[in-house]
Structure formats: C-alpha cells, structure tokens
C-alpha cells in the first residue's frame, strides 16, 4: 500500500535559487513539449509518447545549456506527467493539458536518488535541505515532489510503499448515511448535524480589501508583487482552515463507522446555480468525499456512493411513500401515508444509508451467484473507466424497495 506524507522544508537562499532554476526548467520543458505535441497532432493526427519526449532532451540540452542545471530525472518526470495528462484527457478523466505559468504554485518531482536524514532531506543538485519530519515513515521511498506555494512556502510530498496489500473492505459493523448540505455541512442518519463553517464568507471582507489594494498597484511593480503575496496568504489561510475541518470530520466518521454511504453529487452542475455557486464551492463537498473514500479504503472499511437521482429527501424512510415535490425552503414535512414527521436532512441521510445497505446485499447475491468467496463490498459491480461511482443506483432499479413502493 502506498502512503503520502507532506512535510514543510526550509531551504537556504542558495537552495531557493536552485529550486527556482529547477522550477523554470521543468516549466519550460512542459510548455515546449506540449506545444510540440499540439503541432505534431495537427500535422499528422498523432501525438508524442513519453519516450518520444525523452528522446528530444539530449539535443535540447546542447541547444539550451541551462537545462543541464536541472536534475535529469526531474525533466523525465515532466515527460511522464505530460503523457499521463493526455491519457487522462482521452479517457475523459481530466481536461486538456494547459500551459504552465510562472505565477502561482510551482512543483518538480524526484523519482530517485533522494535520501531522508535526521531532520533533513538530501536532494540531487540541491543538497541537504532542512525539513520538519513530524513522524516516522514506513516503507520504501518512491518519489519526492517539491512544491512552492503562492506565498513562498516550500513543501515535500513523500510517497512511500510499505509493501503491504490493500486492506479488504468489510461490511460487518455500523453503517451510516451522510447527507451533505449548506446550512449544515453534513447530516448523518443517526441524527448528528455538523455546522457549515463557511470559511470563505468569514474572511471575504478581509479578502476584498486585500484584492482592492492589489488592483491599485501598478502592473510589474515590486509593490504589486508584495500585494499579490498578501492576497495569496489570505487564500492560503482559508484553504488550510477548510482542509483542517474536512480532515477532522472525515476521520471522525471513518473511525466510528464500518460502512459509509453518501450521494454521488454532480458539483459541476450544482454550481451553475449562481445563487448557490459561492456557498457550494466554499463547502468543498468533492474534497470531503475524496477524503472519506481514501481513509475508508486504508482502514479496510466500505465507502459507497448512491445515485444523485435517488429521491432521498422526498421518500419516507418508514413506509417508502414518495411525495411529488419538496422545495428547498421546506426543512420538515409529514408523510401523508404513515403520518410520520420527518426532518428533511435526517430523513435523506437515513434513506441514503438504507439504499447503500440494499446495494451491498444485492452485490452479495451477485458474488454468491458467481461462485466466488470475494467480499461483497459493492466495488466493481458495474465498473466503468473514468467514473467516480463504482455502483450506480436509481429509484427505478428492479429489486429496490423504493421501486416496489412506487409500482404499487
């Protein structure tokens, strides 16, 4: 199993200059190779491969001697990342690769020849860099990614492989449904509600003042560079507080439950609503579900997503009666069939949990029918490359209790 740890590093002024040169070489090579690939594709209808990029490097180092200042494996890692970017684009997992800018975050990757020392990291052509190694690391060091944030802080992402197999997900234990919202960030099927911190809204006045000061600075001036860094610090503070909240909440849910079921939300479509776009983006639902997924997989627990079209809010979890409409301003409603009074969000979370349990039972039946002893975790039931959801469920799916209720 592979694990990543991100640590803060503190390079000297000389090392910062060497990092800057390496960032520039890697950025130039990415943009040059991407431009060549675009021209080649227009002329021949075919692009370049990773090996095709690397074959061009020896001649380029003769033409541009400053490329030799950068460690050779760093440039070859750029070739690998660019070829992967095109693969992800053609398999519809990502957008078309963009050209890199000198402004903003910079990063390079070392696939080998890196050593961890006591409170330091030794990098090729850089030397020994002081690092805050906050914990011990198990396994073999595979790659090290050095990044510089917009505020000028340096980090090292260490990728380790401990050689252990991925934990097999199990379904025995407590199951919980999680409904994501705006008034409350997360509502669980056991009745817990977690307030939405609204990180951006709390700091938007301060951010507005800093951005106004930035806009008044002359372009290209040193004062504008300082003002840009001040704005970046505000954004960084917002990002850090959001990540801290998401990590703590996701860790709490994973530790307390064995099966976690959420909705597969189409955030890109939801933010098209201009009235809610800012609040939805500030919440960070996609990042939160990503954290739930990888932490569950690491702990050997089950993470499951149900279809976004599943009517979790409009269905009574007691008698499965479904109402025709439920506006967003209605936060509670009474079932006309069993007269149960529902809290909109808790009812939705309960339905999400029950639908997840049904999918797990269905996958168990399919596994038994195939004559295999694999654990029925709901994974790879309906595999589709590039999709985030491993199991697709709709309200009209045959066998669903909600389907039976609707058909009666």
Coordinates of C-alpha atoms in Angstrom, one line a residue:
X1 CA 0.0 0.0 0.0
X2 CA 1.3 3.5 -0.9
X3 CA 1.1 6.4 1.5
X4 CA 1.9 10.1 1.1
X5 CA 3.2 12.4 3.8
X6 CA 3.6 16.2 3.1
X7 CA 6.3 17.9 5.2
X8 CA 7.5 21.5 5.4
X9 CA 11.1 22.2 4.2
X10 CA 13.2 25.2 4.8
X11 CA 15.8 25.8 2.1
X12 CA 18.5 28.4 2.3
X13 CA 18.7 31.3 -0.1
X14 CA 21.2 29.5 -2.3
X15 CA 18.9 26.4 -2.3
X16 CA 15.9 28.6 -3.1
X17 CA 17.7 29.9 -6.2
X18 CA 18.5 26.3 -7.3
X19 CA 14.9 25.4 -6.8
X20 CA 13.8 28.4 -8.8
X21 CA 16.1 27.3 -11.7
X22 CA 14.7 23.7 -11.5
X23 CA 11.1 25.0 -11.5
X24 CA 11.9 27.1 -14.5
X25 CA 13.5 24.3 -16.4
X26 CA 10.6 21.9 -15.7
X27 CA 8.0 24.5 -16.6
X28 CA 9.8 25.4 -19.8
X29 CA 10.1 21.7 -20.8
X30 CA 6.4 21.1 -20.1
X31 CA 5.3 24.1 -22.3
X32 CA 7.8 23.3 -25.1
X33 CA 6.8 19.6 -25.2
X34 CA 3.1 20.5 -25.0
X35 CA 3.4 23.0 -27.9
X36 CA 5.3 20.4 -30.0
X37 CA 2.7 17.8 -29.3
X38 CA -0.1 20.2 -30.4
X39 CA 1.8 21.0 -33.7
X40 CA 2.6 17.3 -34.3
X41 CA -1.1 16.3 -33.8
X42 CA -2.3 19.0 -36.2
X43 CA 0.2 17.9 -38.9
X44 CA 0.0 14.1 -38.6
X45 CA -3.1 13.3 -36.4
X46 CA -0.9 11.6 -33.8
X47 CA 0.8 12.9 -30.7
X48 CA 4.1 12.1 -29.0
X49 CA 4.7 9.4 -26.4
X50 CA 6.7 9.6 -23.2
X51 CA 9.7 8.1 -24.9
X52 CA 9.3 10.5 -27.8
X53 CA 9.6 13.4 -25.4
X54 CA 12.7 12.0 -23.7
X55 CA 14.4 11.3 -27.0
X56 CA 14.4 15.1 -27.6
X57 CA 16.1 16.1 -24.4
X58 CA 19.8 15.4 -25.3
X59 CA 19.6 17.7 -28.3
X60 CA 17.8 20.4 -26.4
X61 CA 20.4 20.3 -23.6
X62 CA 23.1 21.1 -26.3
X63 CA 20.9 23.9 -27.7
X64 CA 20.0 25.2 -24.3
X65 CA 22.9 24.5 -21.9
X66 CA 20.9 25.9 -18.9
X67 CA 18.8 22.8 -19.0
X68 CA 21.8 20.9 -17.5
X69 CA 21.4 22.8 -14.3
X70 CA 18.3 20.7 -13.6
X71 CA 18.5 17.1 -12.5
X72 CA 17.8 14.9 -15.5
X73 CA 15.2 12.7 -13.7
X74 CA 13.2 15.8 -13.0
X75 CA 12.8 16.6 -16.7
X76 CA 12.0 12.9 -17.4
X77 CA 9.3 13.1 -14.7
X78 CA 7.8 16.0 -16.6
X79 CA 7.6 13.8 -19.7
X80 CA 5.8 11.1 -17.7
X81 CA 3.3 13.5 -16.2
X82 CA 2.6 15.1 -19.6
X83 CA 1.9 11.7 -21.3
X84 CA -0.3 10.8 -18.3
X85 CA -2.2 14.1 -18.7
X86 CA -3.0 13.2 -22.3
X87 CA -4.1 9.7 -21.4
X88 CA -6.4 11.1 -18.7
X89 CA -7.8 13.6 -21.3
X90 CA -8.6 10.9 -23.9
X91 CA -10.1 8.7 -21.3
X92 CA -12.3 11.6 -20.2
X93 CA -10.9 11.8 -16.6
X94 CA -9.4 15.3 -17.0
X95 CA -9.4 18.4 -19.2
X96 CA -6.9 19.0 -21.9
X97 CA -3.4 19.9 -20.5
X98 CA -2.7 23.6 -20.1
X99 CA 0.5 25.6 -20.4
X100 CA 2.1 26.3 -17.1
X101 CA 2.6 29.9 -15.8
X102 CA 5.4 31.4 -13.8
X103 CA 2.9 32.8 -11.4
X104 CA 1.3 30.5 -8.9
X105 CA 2.3 27.2 -7.5
X106 CA 5.4 25.5 -8.8
X107 CA 6.5 21.9 -8.4
X108 CA 9.1 19.3 -9.5
X109 CA 9.4 15.6 -8.9
X110 CA 12.4 13.4 -7.9
X111 CA 11.8 9.7 -8.7
X112 CA 15.1 8.5 -7.2
X113 CA 18.4 9.5 -5.6
X114 CA 16.7 11.1 -2.6
X115 CA 17.7 10.3 1.0
X116 CA 16.0 11.1 4.3
X117 CA 18.3 12.2 7.1
X118 CA 17.7 13.3 10.6
X119 CA 15.6 16.4 10.2
X120 CA 16.6 16.9 6.6
X121 CA 16.2 15.7 3.0
X122 CA 19.1 15.3 0.6
X123 CA 18.2 16.1 -3.0
X124 CA 20.3 15.8 -6.2
X125 CA 22.0 19.1 -7.2
X126 CA 20.3 20.9 -4.3
X127 CA 22.0 19.4 -1.3
X128 CA 20.7 18.8 2.2
X129 CA 17.5 20.7 2.9
X130 CA 16.2 21.2 6.4
X131 CA 12.8 19.5 6.8
X132 CA 10.1 19.2 9.5
X133 CA 9.8 15.4 9.6
X134 CA 6.9 15.2 12.1
X135 CA 6.7 11.4 12.2
X136 CA 8.4 8.2 11.3
X137 CA 7.8 6.7 7.8
X138 CA 7.4 3.0 7.0
X139 CA 8.3 1.5 3.6
X140 CA 10.5 2.4 0.6
X141 CA 10.6 5.9 -0.6
X142 CA 9.4 6.0 -4.2
X143 CA 9.1 9.7 -5.2
X144 CA 9.5 13.1 -3.7
X145 CA 7.6 16.1 -5.0
X146 CA 8.9 19.5 -4.1
X147 CA 6.4 22.3 -4.3
X148 CA 6.4 26.1 -3.7
X149 CA 3.1 27.7 -2.7
X150 CA 2.0 31.1 -3.9
X151 CA 3.1 32.5 -0.5
X152 CA 6.7 31.3 -1.0
X153 CA 6.5 28.3 1.4
X154 CA 8.3 25.1 0.4
X155 CA 6.9 21.6 0.9
X156 CA 8.0 18.0 0.1
X157 CA 5.4 15.3 -0.6
X158 CA 7.0 11.9 0.2
X159 CA 5.5 8.8 -1.4
X160 CA 6.2 5.5 0.5
X161 CA 5.3 1.9 -0.4
X162 CA 5.1 -0.3 2.7
X163 CA 4.7 -3.5 0.6
X164 CA 1.5 -4.5 2.4
X165 CA -1.6 -5.4 0.3
X166 CA -4.6 -3.1 0.3
X167 CA -7.0 -3.9 3.1
X168 CA -10.0 -5.9 2.0
X169 CA -13.2 -3.9 2.8
X170 CA -15.6 -5.5 5.2
X171 CA -19.3 -4.7 5.7
X172 CA -19.8 -6.1 9.2
X173 CA -20.5 -3.3 11.7
X174 CA -22.2 0.1 11.9
X175 CA -23.5 1.7 8.7
X176 CA -24.2 5.4 8.4
X177 CA -25.6 7.6 5.7
X178 CA -24.3 11.1 5.1
X179 CA -26.3 13.9 3.5
X180 CA -24.3 17.0 2.5
X181 CA -25.8 20.4 2.7
X182 CA -25.2 24.1 3.1
X183 CA -26.9 25.1 6.3
X184 CA -25.4 22.1 7.9
X185 CA -22.3 20.8 6.2
X186 CA -23.1 17.1 6.9
X187 CA -26.1 15.4 8.4
X188 CA -25.9 11.7 9.4
X189 CA -28.5 9.0 9.6
X190 CA -28.1 8.8 13.4
X191 CA -29.3 12.4 13.8
X192 CA -25.9 14.2 14.1
X193 CA -25.6 17.6 12.4
X194 CA -22.3 19.3 11.7
X195 CA -22.5 23.1 11.1
X196 CA -21.1 24.6 8.0
X197 CA -18.1 26.7 9.0
X198 CA -18.4 28.9 5.8
X199 CA -14.6 29.6 5.7
X200 CA -14.7 32.0 2.7
X201 CA -17.7 34.0 4.0
X202 CA -16.0 34.7 7.3
X203 CA -13.0 36.2 5.5
X204 CA -14.4 37.7 2.4
X205 CA -14.3 41.3 3.7
X206 CA -10.7 41.0 4.5
X207 CA -10.0 39.3 1.2
X208 CA -11.9 42.1 -0.6
X209 CA -9.8 44.8 1.0
X210 CA -6.6 43.0 0.1
X211 CA -7.7 42.5 -3.5
X212 CA -8.7 46.2 -3.8
X213 CA -5.2 47.2 -2.7
X214 CA -3.7 44.8 -5.2
X215 CA -5.8 46.2 -8.1
X216 CA -4.5 49.7 -7.4
X217 CA -0.8 48.7 -7.7
X218 CA 1.0 49.3 -11.0
X219 CA 1.5 46.2 -13.1
X220 CA 5.0 44.9 -12.9
X221 CA 6.0 46.9 -9.8
X222 CA 7.5 45.4 -6.7
X223 CA 4.6 46.7 -4.6
X224 CA 2.2 44.7 -6.8
X225 CA 4.3 41.5 -6.2
X226 CA 4.1 42.1 -2.4
X227 CA 0.3 42.8 -2.6
X228 CA -0.2 39.6 -4.6
X229 CA 1.6 37.6 -1.9
X230 CA -0.6 39.2 0.8
X231 CA -3.7 38.1 -1.2
X232 CA -2.3 34.6 -1.6
X233 CA -1.8 34.4 2.2
X234 CA -5.5 35.1 2.8
X235 CA -6.4 32.4 0.3
X236 CA -3.9 30.0 1.9
X237 CA -5.4 30.6 5.3
X238 CA -8.9 29.9 4.0
X239 CA -7.7 26.7 2.3
X240 CA -5.9 25.5 5.5
X241 CA -8.9 26.0 7.7
X242 CA -11.2 24.2 5.3
X243 CA -8.8 21.3 5.0
X244 CA -8.4 21.1 8.7
X245 CA -12.2 20.9 9.2
X246 CA -12.6 18.3 6.5
X247 CA -9.8 16.1 7.8
X248 CA -11.1 16.1 11.3
X249 CA -14.7 15.4 10.4
X250 CA -13.8 12.7 7.8
X251 CA -11.5 11.0 10.4
X252 CA -14.3 11.0 13.0
X253 CA -16.8 9.4 10.6
X254 CA -14.4 6.7 9.4
X255 CA -13.3 5.8 13.0
X256 CA -16.8 5.5 14.3
X257 CA -18.4 3.6 11.3
X258 CA -17.8 0.5 9.2
X259 CA -19.9 1.4 6.2
X260 CA -20.2 5.0 4.9
X261 CA -22.8 5.8 2.3
X262 CA -23.0 9.2 0.5
X263 CA -24.7 10.7 -2.6
X264 CA -22.8 11.0 -5.8
X265 CA -23.3 14.7 -6.2
X266 CA -22.6 16.5 -9.6
X267 CA -20.9 19.6 -8.1
X268 CA -20.1 21.0 -11.5
X269 CA -23.7 21.0 -12.4
X270 CA -24.8 22.4 -9.0
X271 CA -22.5 25.4 -9.1
X272 CA -24.3 26.5 -12.3
X273 CA -26.9 27.9 -10.0
X274 CA -25.5 31.4 -9.5
X275 CA -27.3 31.9 -6.2
X276 CA -25.7 29.0 -4.6
X277 CA -22.4 28.7 -6.5
X278 CA -20.3 30.5 -4.0
X279 CA -21.6 28.6 -1.0
X280 CA -21.3 25.2 -2.7
X281 CA -17.7 26.0 -3.8
X282 CA -16.9 27.1 -0.3
X283 CA -18.2 23.9 1.2
X284 CA -15.8 21.6 -0.7
X285 CA -18.0 18.6 -0.9
X286 CA -15.8 16.8 -3.5
X287 CA -12.7 17.0 -1.4
X288 CA -14.6 15.8 1.7
X289 CA -16.0 12.7 -0.1
X290 CA -12.5 12.0 -1.5
X291 CA -11.1 12.0 2.0
X292 CA -13.8 9.7 3.2
X293 CA -13.1 7.3 0.4
X294 CA -9.3 7.0 0.7
X295 CA -9.5 6.9 4.5
X296 CA -12.1 4.2 4.4
X297 CA -10.1 2.1 1.9
X298 CA -7.0 2.5 4.0
X299 CA -8.8 1.3 7.2
X300 CA -10.4 -1.7 5.4
X301 CA -13.9 -0.1 5.6
X302 CA -16.6 0.3 3.0
X303 CA -17.3 3.5 1.2
X304 CA -20.3 3.6 -1.1
X305 CA -22.0 6.2 -3.3
X306 CA -25.6 6.1 -4.4
X307 CA -27.0 7.8 -7.5
X308 CA -27.6 11.5 -7.4
X309 CA -31.1 10.8 -8.9
X310 CA -32.1 8.7 -5.9
X311 CA -35.1 10.6 -4.2
X312 CA -33.6 10.5 -0.7
X313 CA -35.4 13.7 0.5
X314 CA -38.8 13.1 -0.9
X315 CA -39.2 9.5 0.3
X316 CA -40.4 8.5 3.7
X317 CA -37.9 6.1 5.2
X318 CA -40.7 4.4 7.3
X319 CA -43.3 3.4 4.7
X320 CA -41.3 4.3 1.5
X321 CA -44.1 6.7 0.4
X322 CA -42.7 9.3 -2.1
X323 CA -44.1 12.8 -2.4
X324 CA -44.3 14.7 -5.7
X325 CA -42.2 17.7 -4.8
X326 CA -40.2 19.2 -1.9
X327 CA -38.9 22.8 -2.3
X328 CA -35.6 23.6 -0.7
X329 CA -37.2 26.0 1.8
X330 CA -39.2 23.1 3.4
X331 CA -37.0 21.7 6.1
X332 CA -39.5 19.3 7.6
X333 CA -42.6 17.5 6.3
X334 CA -45.2 15.0 7.4
X335 CA -45.8 11.8 5.5
X336 CA -49.4 11.6 4.2
X337 CA -49.4 7.8 4.4
X338 CA -48.0 6.9 7.8
X339 CA -48.2 10.5 9.3
X340 CA -44.5 10.4 10.4
X341 CA -43.0 13.8 10.8
X342 CA -39.6 14.0 9.1
X343 CA -36.6 16.3 9.4
X344 CA -35.7 16.7 5.7
X345 CA -32.0 16.2 6.1
X346 CA -32.1 13.3 8.6
X347 CA -34.7 11.5 6.5
X348 CA -32.5 11.9 3.4
X349 CA -29.4 10.6 5.3
X350 CA -31.5 7.6 6.5
X351 CA -32.7 6.8 3.0
X352 CA -29.1 7.0 1.7
X353 CA -28.0 4.6 4.4
X354 CA -30.8 2.1 3.6
X355 CA -30.1 2.3 -0.1
X356 CA -26.5 1.6 0.5
X357 CA -27.3 -1.5 2.5
X358 CA -29.6 -2.7 -0.3
X359 CA -26.8 -2.3 -2.8
X360 CA -24.4 -4.3 -0.5
X361 CA -27.0 -7.1 -0.2
X362 CA -27.5 -7.1 -3.9
X363 CA -23.8 -7.3 -4.6
X364 CA -23.5 -10.2 -2.1
X365 CA -26.1 -12.1 -4.0
X366 CA -24.3 -11.5 -7.3
X367 CA -21.0 -12.6 -5.8
X368 CA -22.6 -15.8 -4.5
X369 CA -24.2 -16.5 -7.8
X370 CA -20.8 -16.3 -9.5
X371 CA -19.4 -18.9 -7.1
X372 CA -16.6 -16.7 -5.6
X373 CA -15.7 -16.0 -2.0
X374 CA -14.8 -12.4 -2.6
X375 CA -16.0 -9.9 0.0
X376 CA -19.2 -8.2 -1.2
X377 CA -18.2 -4.6 -0.8
X378 CA -20.1 -3.1 -3.6
X379 CA -17.0 -2.4 -5.6
X380 CA -16.6 -3.2 -9.3
X381 CA -20.2 -4.3 -9.6
X382 CA -20.6 -2.0 -12.6
X383 CA -17.1 -0.9 -13.4
X384 CA -16.7 2.0 -15.8
X385 CA -13.3 3.6 -16.5
X386 CA -13.1 7.3 -15.6
X387 CA -16.3 7.3 -13.4
X388 CA -16.1 8.1 -9.7
X389 CA -19.1 6.0 -8.8
X390 CA -18.5 2.3 -8.6
X391 CA -22.1 1.4 -8.1
X392 CA -24.9 3.2 -9.9
X393 CA -28.4 3.0 -8.3
X394 CA -31.6 4.6 -9.5
X395 CA -35.0 4.8 -7.9
X396 CA -36.4 2.7 -10.8
X397 CA -33.9 -0.2 -10.4
X398 CA -35.7 -3.5 -10.2
X399 CA -35.4 -5.1 -6.7
X400 CA -35.3 -1.8 -4.9
X401 CA -37.8 -1.4 -2.1
X402 CA -38.4 2.1 -3.3
X403 CA -39.1 0.7 -6.8
X404 CA -41.6 -1.7 -5.2
X405 CA -43.3 1.1 -3.3
X406 CA -43.6 3.3 -6.4
X407 CA -45.0 0.5 -8.5
X408 CA -47.8 -0.2 -6.0

